[in-house]
Structures are given as C-alpha cells and as structure tokens.
Coordinates of C-alpha atoms in Angstrom, one line a residue:
M1 CA 69.8 47.3 39.5
K2 CA 70.9 43.7 39.1
R3 CA 67.7 42.6 40.8
K4 CA 65.5 44.6 38.6
L5 CA 67.2 43.3 35.5
A6 CA 66.8 39.7 36.7
F7 CA 63.1 40.3 37.5
L8 CA 62.5 41.9 34.1
L9 CA 64.3 39.1 32.3
A10 CA 62.3 36.4 34.2
A11 CA 59.0 38.3 33.6
S12 CA 59.7 38.6 29.9
M13 CA 60.7 34.9 29.6
L14 CA 57.5 33.9 31.4
L15 CA 55.5 36.1 29.1
A16 CA 57.3 34.6 26.1
F17 CA 56.4 31.1 27.2
A18 CA 52.8 31.9 28.1
L19 CA 51.9 33.9 25.0
P20 CA 52.0 31.0 22.5
A21 CA 49.9 28.8 24.8
V22 CA 47.0 31.3 24.5
S23 CA 47.1 31.3 20.8
F24 CA 46.7 27.5 20.7
A25 CA 43.6 27.6 22.9
A26 CA 40.4 26.7 21.0
S27 CA 37.2 28.6 21.4
P28 CA 34.2 26.5 22.7
G29 CA 32.8 26.4 19.2
D30 CA 35.9 24.8 17.7
V31 CA 36.0 21.8 20.0
P32 CA 34.9 18.6 18.1
V33 CA 32.1 17.6 20.4
A34 CA 30.0 15.5 17.9
G35 CA 32.5 12.6 17.8
T36 CA 32.8 12.5 21.6
A37 CA 29.0 12.8 22.1
G38 CA 28.4 10.1 19.5
L39 CA 30.8 7.8 21.3
I40 CA 29.3 8.5 24.7
G41 CA 25.8 8.0 23.2
W42 CA 26.9 4.6 21.8
F43 CA 28.1 3.5 25.2
V44 CA 24.9 4.7 26.8
D45 CA 22.8 2.8 24.3
A46 CA 24.9 -0.3 24.7
A47 CA 24.5 0.0 28.5
K48 CA 20.7 0.2 28.1
V49 CA 20.6 -3.0 26.0
L50 CA 22.8 -4.8 28.5
K51 CA 20.6 -3.6 31.3
L52 CA 17.6 -5.0 29.4
R53 CA 19.2 -8.3 28.9
L54 CA 20.2 -8.5 32.6
M55 CA 16.6 -7.5 33.6
V56 CA 15.3 -10.3 31.4
S57 CA 17.7 -12.9 32.9
V58 CA 16.9 -11.8 36.4
A59 CA 13.1 -11.8 35.7
N60 CA 13.3 -15.3 34.3
A61 CA 15.3 -16.5 37.3
R62 CA 12.7 -15.0 39.6
I63 CA 9.8 -16.5 37.7
D64 CA 11.5 -19.9 37.8
A65 CA 12.0 -19.6 41.5
L66 CA 8.4 -18.7 42.0
V67 CA 7.2 -21.6 39.9
R68 CA 9.4 -24.0 41.9
Y69 CA 8.0 -22.6 45.2
A70 CA 4.4 -22.8 44.0
Q71 CA 5.0 -26.4 42.9
S72 CA 6.5 -27.3 46.3
T73 CA 3.7 -25.9 48.5
P74 CA 0.5 -27.9 49.3
Q75 CA -1.8 -24.9 49.1
N76 CA -3.4 -23.6 45.9
D77 CA -1.3 -20.6 45.1
V78 CA -1.8 -20.3 41.4
K79 CA -3.5 -16.9 41.6
W80 CA -0.7 -15.5 43.7
L81 CA 1.9 -16.9 41.3
L82 CA 0.2 -15.3 38.3
R83 CA 0.0 -11.9 40.1
Q84 CA 3.7 -12.1 40.9
V85 CA 4.7 -13.1 37.4
D86 CA 2.5 -10.3 35.9
Q87 CA 4.2 -7.8 38.1
I88 CA 7.7 -9.0 37.1
V89 CA 6.8 -9.0 33.4
A90 CA 5.3 -5.5 33.6
E91 CA 8.5 -4.0 35.0
V92 CA 10.6 -5.5 32.2
M93 CA 8.2 -4.6 29.5
A94 CA 8.0 -1.0 30.7
Y95 CA 11.8 -0.7 30.4
A96 CA 11.9 -2.4 27.0
D97 CA 9.2 0.0 25.7
E98 CA 11.2 2.9 27.1
I99 CA 14.3 2.0 25.1
G100 CA 12.5 0.8 22.0
A101 CA 13.2 -2.9 22.3
T102 CA 10.8 -5.8 22.0
V103 CA 10.5 -8.5 24.6
E104 CA 8.0 -11.3 24.1
C105 CA 6.6 -13.8 26.5
V106 CA 7.0 -17.5 25.4
Y107 CA 4.5 -19.5 27.4
V108 CA 5.6 -22.7 29.1
A109 CA 3.2 -25.2 30.7
Y110 CA 3.8 -26.2 34.3
E111 CA 1.8 -28.4 36.5
I112 CA 1.0 -26.6 39.8
D113 CA -1.3 -28.0 42.4
G114 CA -2.9 -30.4 40.0
Q115 CA -3.5 -27.7 37.4
L116 CA -1.8 -27.0 34.1
V117 CA -0.6 -23.4 34.3
L118 CA 0.9 -21.4 31.4
I119 CA 3.8 -19.2 32.7
D120 CA 5.6 -16.8 30.5
P121 CA 9.4 -16.6 30.7
L122 CA 10.7 -13.6 28.7
R123 CA 12.9 -13.4 25.7
V124 CA 14.5 -10.4 24.0
V125 CA 13.4 -10.4 20.4
N126 CA 14.2 -7.0 18.8
V127 CA 16.7 -4.5 20.0
P128 CA 17.2 -1.4 17.9
P129 CA 20.8 -1.0 16.5
I130 CA 23.1 0.7 19.0
G131 CA 24.1 4.3 18.3
T132 CA 21.4 5.0 15.6
G133 CA 19.3 7.3 17.7
N134 CA 16.3 5.0 17.6
E135 CA 16.4 4.6 21.4
A136 CA 14.3 6.9 23.5
A137 CA 16.3 9.5 25.4

C-alpha cells in the first residue's frame, strides 16, 4: 500500500510539473520567424558582398601575376594573356550580375613584348544595400 501511494504521489507530481510546460508551448504559427529570417538574410547578403570583394581581389592578383609573367617571357604571349584575363573577368562579372552588383574594368596600359596592351583590373562600383531584398536569391 505504501508503495502504491508513493507511486501515485510521484506520478501526480510529475504530471503537475509537466502540465504547465505544455501550456507554454507555442504553435508553429506563433513563432516569430520574420525577425530571424531577416537577420539570417542580412548575413547571407553580407556574405555575398564579401565574397564578391574577395573574388575581385583574387582576380586582380591573378591578372597582375599573369601580366608580370607575360612581361618576363621572351615569346609573344599577348593573345594568351588577353584570353586568360577575359576568362578571369567573366567569372567575376557573372557572380556580380547574379547578386545585383556592378563591377567595372578600369583599363591600365602595360608594355608587353614591345606592345602597349590595355589590361583591365576590376573594381567594385555598386553593391545593392544589404538586407533590402535587391539581391538575387
């Protein structure tokens, strides 16, 4: 008898503690998701802009290395250099268009193999404001 009473008391106490927890649970429609999603969206947009700026920096470093290589070799490799630069620029421009940013090419004259060649390092010009929804999803 004592055991049954102790078990009944423990079960009723457990039920008394668990019952209010259920009443505080929110339904899926009551959870404030918009604020959290907006904050996450802001971080995603900021990450896209940072990725673009990193891509531009890496592209400019690669272009600079290619120009130095072309200047140091005796063979005429201007066509090769221009193809490589166009490929690098195309990758960055495609990503910039994807997120709605503007990247422009500012031409710089280099002397390569006795020729004056215009090479275009990149520069980020216009980035849409972060968190406004102007970026492509």
